[in-house]
mmCIF file of C-alpha atoms in Angstrom:
data_model
loop_
_atom_site.group_PDB
_atom_site.id
_atom_site.type_symbol
_atom_site.label_atom_id
_atom_site.label_comp_id
_atom_site.label_asym_id
_atom_site.label_seq_id
_atom_site.Cartn_x
_atom_site.Cartn_y
_atom_site.Cartn_z
ATOM 1 C CA MET A 1 0.005 -0.011 0.024
ATOM 2 C CA ASN A 2 1.234 3.421 -0.876
ATOM 3 C CA THR A 3 1.574 5.718 2.282
ATOM 4 C CA ASP A 4 2.683 8.787 0.295
ATOM 5 C CA ARG A 5 -0.498 9.461 -1.630
ATOM 6 C CA LYS A 6 -1.656 13.149 -2.343
ATOM 7 C CA ALA A 7 -3.562 14.954 -4.998
ATOM 8 C CA LEU A 8 -3.899 18.531 -6.284
ATOM 9 C CA TRP A 9 -7.279 20.168 -7.276
ATOM 10 C CA ALA A 10 -7.189 23.506 -8.851
ATOM 11 C CA VAL A 11 -10.090 26.045 -9.321
ATOM 12 C CA ARG A 12 -9.138 27.494 -12.705
ATOM 13 C CA GLN A 13 -10.481 30.787 -14.140
ATOM 14 C CA SER A 14 -12.629 30.302 -17.253
ATOM 15 C CA ALA A 15 -13.906 33.874 -17.256
ATOM 16 C CA LEU A 16 -14.056 37.124 -15.329
ATOM 17 C CA PRO A 17 -17.103 37.715 -13.115
ATOM 18 C CA ALA A 18 -19.783 40.121 -14.210
ATOM 19 C CA VAL A 19 -20.415 43.349 -12.387
ATOM 20 C CA VAL A 20 -23.936 43.570 -11.370
ATOM 21 C CA ARG A 21 -25.253 47.239 -11.046
ATOM 22 C CA SER A 22 -27.804 49.390 -12.892
ATOM 23 C CA CYS A 23 -27.010 50.993 -16.248
ATOM 24 C CA PRO A 24 -28.018 54.662 -16.537
ATOM 25 C CA ASP A 25 -28.978 54.214 -20.293
ATOM 26 C CA CYS A 26 -30.983 50.949 -20.307
ATOM 27 C CA PRO A 27 -32.697 48.513 -17.882
ATOM 28 C CA GLY A 28 -29.573 46.303 -18.053
ATOM 29 C CA THR A 29 -27.769 45.333 -14.884
ATOM 30 C CA ARG A 30 -24.818 43.361 -16.018
ATOM 31 C CA HIS A 31 -21.592 44.861 -17.084
ATOM 32 C CA ARG A 32 -18.351 43.147 -18.361
ATOM 33 C CA ALA A 33 -14.674 44.243 -18.134
ATOM 34 C CA SER A 34 -13.602 46.374 -21.160
ATOM 35 C CA GLY A 35 -10.041 45.338 -20.420
ATOM 36 C CA LYS A 36 -9.141 49.093 -20.108
ATOM 37 C CA ILE A 37 -8.089 51.401 -17.219
ATOM 38 C CA ARG A 38 -8.200 55.191 -17.535
ATOM 39 C CA VAL A 39 -5.684 57.466 -15.847
ATOM 40 C CA ASN A 40 -6.363 61.200 -15.453
ATOM 41 C CA ALA A 41 -3.737 63.478 -14.345
ATOM 42 C CA SER A 42 -4.168 66.932 -13.032
ATOM 43 C CA GLY A 43 -0.811 68.281 -11.979
ATOM 44 C CA LYS A 44 0.478 65.866 -9.366
ATOM 45 C CA MET A 45 -3.081 64.480 -8.610
ATOM 46 C CA LEU A 46 -4.354 61.349 -10.275
ATOM 47 C CA ASP A 47 -7.745 59.683 -10.912
ATOM 48 C CA VAL A 48 -7.763 55.926 -11.920
ATOM 49 C CA TRP A 49 -10.872 54.280 -13.211
ATOM 50 C CA LEU A 50 -11.664 50.742 -14.293
ATOM 51 C CA LEU A 51 -13.788 50.808 -17.532
ATOM 52 C CA LEU A 52 -16.834 48.572 -17.792
ATOM 53 C CA SER A 53 -19.167 47.920 -20.791
ATOM 54 C CA CYS A 54 -22.929 47.261 -20.346
ATOM 55 C CA ALA A 55 -23.716 43.781 -21.688
ATOM 56 C CA THR A 56 -27.109 45.051 -22.948
ATOM 57 C CA CYS A 57 -26.461 48.460 -24.473
ATOM 58 C CA ASP A 58 -22.421 48.470 -24.675
ATOM 59 C CA ARG A 59 -22.441 51.764 -22.550
ATOM 60 C CA THR A 60 -19.038 52.532 -21.063
ATOM 61 C CA SER A 61 -19.005 53.294 -17.260
ATOM 62 C CA LYS A 62 -16.208 53.948 -14.774
ATOM 63 C CA VAL A 63 -15.411 52.313 -11.510
ATOM 64 C CA PRO A 64 -13.187 54.628 -9.233
ATOM 65 C CA VAL A 65 -9.931 52.978 -8.250
ATOM 66 C CA HIS A 66 -8.125 56.066 -6.994
ATOM 67 C CA GLU A 67 -9.484 59.419 -6.597
ATOM 68 C CA ARG A 68 -7.469 62.537 -6.234
ATOM 69 C CA ALA A 69 -4.457 60.381 -5.317
ATOM 70 C CA HIS A 70 -0.961 62.111 -5.466
ATOM 71 C CA VAL A 71 1.425 60.586 -7.935
ATOM 72 C CA SER A 72 3.832 59.701 -5.186
ATOM 73 C CA ALA A 73 1.333 57.517 -3.520
ATOM 74 C CA LEU A 74 1.566 54.996 -6.412
ATOM 75 C CA GLU A 75 4.432 52.876 -7.179
ATOM 76 C CA PRO A 76 5.930 53.572 -10.517
ATOM 77 C CA ALA A 77 5.414 49.990 -11.836
ATOM 78 C CA ARG A 78 1.780 50.173 -10.659
ATOM 79 C CA LEU A 79 1.152 53.398 -12.591
ATOM 80 C CA VAL A 80 2.766 52.058 -15.596
ATOM 81 C CA ALA A 81 0.459 48.950 -15.331
ATOM 82 C CA TYR A 82 -2.644 51.291 -15.157
ATOM 83 C CA GLU A 83 -1.445 53.278 -18.241
ATOM 84 C CA THR A 84 -0.828 50.195 -20.340
ATOM 85 C CA ASN A 85 -3.949 48.302 -19.209
ATOM 86 C CA ASP A 86 -1.931 45.470 -17.919
ATOM 87 C CA PRO A 87 -4.273 42.411 -18.158
ATOM 88 C CA SER A 88 -3.153 40.866 -14.683
ATOM 89 C CA VAL A 89 -4.156 44.248 -13.068
ATOM 90 C CA VAL A 90 -7.441 44.531 -14.926
ATOM 91 C CA ARG A 91 -8.046 40.966 -13.809
ATOM 92 C CA GLU A 92 -7.140 41.963 -10.144
ATOM 93 C CA LEU A 93 -9.518 44.851 -10.199
ATOM 94 C CA VAL A 94 -12.515 43.080 -11.622
ATOM 95 C CA THR A 95 -12.127 40.209 -9.222
ATOM 96 C CA SER A 96 -11.631 42.435 -6.135
ATOM 97 C CA PRO A 97 -14.241 41.995 -3.522
ATOM 98 C CA SER A 98 -13.146 45.123 -1.738
ATOM 99 C CA LEU A 99 -13.465 47.266 -4.734
ATOM 100 C CA ALA A 100 -16.923 45.946 -5.395
ATOM 101 C CA ALA A 101 -17.860 46.660 -1.835
ATOM 102 C CA LYS A 102 -16.399 50.119 -1.897
ATOM 103 C CA ASN A 103 -18.520 50.992 -5.172
ATOM 104 C CA ARG A 104 -21.525 49.090 -3.906
ATOM 105 C CA TYR A 105 -21.980 46.634 -6.746
ATOM 106 C CA ARG A 106 -22.154 42.834 -6.758
ATOM 107 C CA LEU A 107 -19.999 40.319 -8.613
ATOM 108 C CA ASP A 108 -21.634 37.369 -10.411
ATOM 109 C CA TRP A 109 -19.285 34.550 -10.272
ATOM 110 C CA THR A 110 -21.497 32.111 -12.485
ATOM 111 C CA GLY A 111 -19.555 30.384 -15.159
ATOM 112 C CA THR A 112 -16.194 31.773 -14.185
ATOM 113 C CA TRP A 113 -14.424 28.779 -12.817
ATOM 114 C CA GLU A 114 -13.729 25.096 -13.542
ATOM 115 C CA LEU A 115 -12.194 22.293 -11.531
ATOM 116 C CA GLU A 116 -8.994 20.753 -12.764
ATOM 117 C CA THR A 117 -8.090 17.601 -10.802
ATOM 118 C CA ARG A 118 -4.708 16.081 -10.758
ATOM 119 C CA MET A 119 -5.499 12.649 -9.204
ATOM 120 C CA PRO A 120 -2.644 10.156 -8.731
ATOM 121 C CA LEU A 121 -3.025 6.799 -10.066
ATOM 122 C CA TYR A 122 -3.897 5.201 -6.615
ATOM 123 C CA ALA A 123 -7.214 3.462 -5.936
ATOM 124 C CA LEU A 124 -9.457 5.545 -3.805
ATOM 125 C CA ASP A 125 -10.464 2.560 -1.830
ATOM 126 C CA ASP A 126 -6.915 2.344 -0.434
ATOM 127 C CA PRO A 127 -7.102 2.489 3.443
ATOM 128 C CA ASN A 128 -4.297 4.818 3.648
ATOM 129 C CA PRO A 129 -5.548 8.595 3.817
ATOM 130 C CA LEU A 130 -5.386 10.652 0.612
ATOM 131 C CA PRO A 131 -4.537 14.405 1.323
ATOM 132 C CA VAL A 132 -5.993 16.785 -1.194
ATOM 133 C CA ARG A 133 -4.715 20.344 -1.713
ATOM 134 C CA VAL A 134 -7.319 22.626 -3.249
ATOM 135 C CA ARG A 135 -5.884 25.845 -4.894
ATOM 136 C CA PHE A 136 -7.737 28.719 -6.091
ATOM 137 C CA GLU A 137 -6.662 30.789 -9.181
ATOM 138 C CA LEU A 138 -9.428 33.404 -8.528
ATOM 139 C CA PRO A 139 -11.351 34.276 -5.481
ATOM 140 C CA ALA A 140 -14.535 32.635 -6.735
ATOM 141 C CA PRO A 141 -16.811 31.713 -3.755
ATOM 142 C CA VAL A 142 -17.419 27.975 -4.380
ATOM 143 C CA ARG A 143 -19.407 25.621 -2.281
ATOM 144 C CA VAL A 144 -17.161 22.909 -0.816
ATOM 145 C CA GLU A 145 -19.611 20.087 -1.423
ATOM 146 C CA ARG A 146 -19.880 21.318 -5.117
ATOM 147 C CA LEU A 147 -15.919 20.766 -5.302
ATOM 148 C CA LEU A 148 -16.361 17.359 -3.921
ATOM 149 C CA GLN A 149 -19.005 16.417 -6.204
ATOM 150 C CA LEU A 150 -16.937 17.385 -9.179
ATOM 151 C CA GLY A 151 -13.654 16.016 -7.943
ATOM 152 C CA LEU A 152 -14.980 12.603 -6.817
ATOM 153 C CA GLY A 153 -17.853 12.155 -9.320
ATOM 154 C CA LEU A 154 -20.484 11.607 -6.524
ATOM 155 C CA SER A 155 -23.982 12.969 -5.730
ATOM 156 C CA ARG A 156 -24.524 15.672 -3.186
ATOM 157 C CA ALA A 157 -26.070 13.033 -0.890
ATOM 158 C CA GLU A 158 -23.167 10.717 -1.172
ATOM 159 C CA VAL A 159 -20.666 13.484 -0.484
ATOM 160 C CA ARG A 160 -22.658 14.561 2.648
ATOM 161 C CA ARG A 161 -22.795 10.872 3.777
ATOM 162 C CA LEU A 162 -19.061 10.430 3.560
ATOM 163 C CA VAL A 163 -18.468 13.607 5.405
ATOM 164 C CA ALA A 164 -20.826 12.467 8.152
ATOM 165 C CA ASP A 165 -19.150 9.236 8.266
ATOM 166 C CA GLY A 166 -15.726 10.607 8.880
ATOM 167 C CA ARG A 167 -14.546 9.340 5.371
ATOM 168 C CA ILE A 168 -14.018 12.921 4.186
ATOM 169 C CA ARG A 169 -12.281 15.367 6.676
ATOM 170 C CA LEU A 170 -12.819 19.021 5.981
ATOM 171 C CA PRO A 171 -11.528 22.184 7.809
ATOM 172 C CA PHE A 172 -15.188 23.620 7.740
ATOM 173 C CA ALA A 173 -18.792 22.554 6.965
ATOM 174 C CA PRO A 174 -19.547 21.103 3.479
ATOM 175 C CA ASP A 175 -22.049 23.794 2.649
ATOM 176 C CA THR A 176 -19.288 26.493 3.176
ATOM 177 C CA LYS A 177 -18.328 28.860 0.238
ATOM 178 C CA ALA A 178 -14.542 28.710 0.060
ATOM 179 C CA HIS A 179 -12.477 31.111 -1.955
ATOM 180 C CA ARG A 180 -9.011 30.469 -0.761
ATOM 181 C CA ASP A 181 -6.601 27.377 -0.721
ATOM 182 C CA PHE A 182 -7.399 24.694 1.856
ATOM 183 C CA ASP A 183 -6.556 21.028 2.493
ATOM 184 C CA LEU A 184 -8.960 18.003 2.833
ATOM 185 C CA THR A 185 -8.377 14.303 3.563
ATOM 186 C CA ILE A 186 -10.109 11.411 2.084
ATOM 187 C CA HIS A 187 -10.060 8.104 4.001
ATOM 188 C CA GLY A 188 -10.544 4.493 2.470
ATOM 189 C CA PRO A 189 -13.386 2.347 3.492
ATOM 190 C CA GLY A 190 -12.846 0.549 6.959
ATOM 191 C CA SER A 191 -9.977 3.019 8.044
ATOM 192 C CA VAL A 192 -12.429 5.238 9.901
ATOM 193 C CA ASP A 193 -14.255 2.313 11.659
ATOM 194 C CA ALA A 194 -11.038 0.678 12.767
ATOM 195 C CA ALA A 195 -9.851 3.993 14.211
ATOM 196 C CA LYS A 196 -13.175 4.305 16.223
ATOM 197 C CA HIS A 197 -12.907 0.718 17.520
ATOM 198 C CA ALA A 198 -9.334 1.348 18.575
ATOM 199 C CA LYS A 199 -10.261 4.388 20.694
ATOM 200 C CA SER A 200 -13.607 2.964 22.016
ATOM 201 C CA PRO A 201 -13.102 -0.511 23.169
ATOM 202 C CA ALA A 202 -16.159 -2.613 23.755
ATOM 203 C CA VAL A 203 -17.749 -2.583 27.224
ATOM 204 C CA PRO A 204 -19.141 -5.799 28.504
ATOM 205 C CA ASP A 205 -22.978 -6.022 29.160
ATOM 206 C CA ALA A 206 -23.281 -6.487 32.993
ATOM 207 C CA GLU A 207 -26.889 -7.644 32.812
ATOM 208 C CA HIS A 208 -26.476 -10.203 30.102
ATOM 209 C CA THR A 209 -25.700 -13.712 31.637
ATOM 210 C CA GLY A 210 -26.780 -16.057 28.649
ATOM 211 C CA PRO A 211 -24.787 -17.143 25.661
ATOM 212 C CA PRO A 212 -22.841 -14.411 23.589
ATOM 213 C CA ARG A 213 -25.119 -12.435 21.403
ATOM 214 C CA ILE A 214 -24.400 -12.770 17.672
ATOM 215 C CA GLY A 215 -25.270 -9.752 15.617
ATOM 216 C CA LEU A 216 -25.542 -9.496 11.828
ATOM 217 C CA PRO A 217 -22.367 -8.622 10.034
ATOM 218 C CA PRO A 218 -21.906 -4.897 9.172
ATOM 219 C CA ALA A 219 -22.930 -3.841 5.619
ATOM 220 C CA PRO A 220 -19.901 -3.497 3.499
ATOM 221 C CA ALA A 221 -18.565 0.169 3.141
ATOM 222 C CA ARG A 222 -19.349 1.686 -0.292
ATOM 223 C CA GLU A 223 -16.183 2.468 -2.155
ATOM 224 C CA LEU A 224 -15.414 5.640 -3.669
ATOM 225 C CA PRO A 225 -15.015 5.602 -7.498
ATOM 226 C CA ARG A 226 -11.480 4.837 -8.729
ATOM 227 C CA ARG A 227 -11.412 7.643 -11.160
ATOM 228 C CA ALA A 228 -11.962 11.230 -10.487
ATOM 229 C CA ALA A 229 -14.518 13.306 -12.558
ATOM 230 C CA ALA A 230 -13.580 15.399 -15.350
ATOM 231 C CA ALA A 231 -13.242 19.112 -14.659
ATOM 232 C CA GLY A 232 -16.644 20.902 -14.462
ATOM 233 C CA SER A 233 -17.773 24.498 -14.450
#
């Protein structure tokens, strides 16, 4: 049995989130990043805006990033990135929860991510634990049980049962929405029951004086699928 098993799951970006706020020119409420940043200089004072396009009427609108900021307050490399519409900085601004909160709009993360699983060629029914590192390429809030469904190819009910049985160990509840890296552990069938029996020895029944009681054998543990599901969105 392999005692050095581990796996990596990555939440990859497939699109940028939509900015949800009212458009002054039409009933539309969804805006997409235009890929541009505008910098306006007045002496040594700067205004920096992220430019959005209405998904309905294509109207351009501005999201304030810096207002009346002194040029010395910005690092030169950062200012160059603003002036050249650096794609990584545009992505950072569009996905920023703090910028969204500051400007009172909501981010819609629907369809922005997919799960890439790099599963080792080990059987998931191995009694040795399988540590899994989940990494986020973007701060999309993803329900943990949804990640488990996609990563293991299981239904929601099966995931919840395995968590309740201790077969899947999580740092938080399965219905939590995670957006940062975390670790989980998957245990093979029988390993959790064996650990419980080792910690909780049987206590004799003082009132029973007849022949030993014979119970039905326990139902066999259901094994996890041997192959992980393909990446989902």
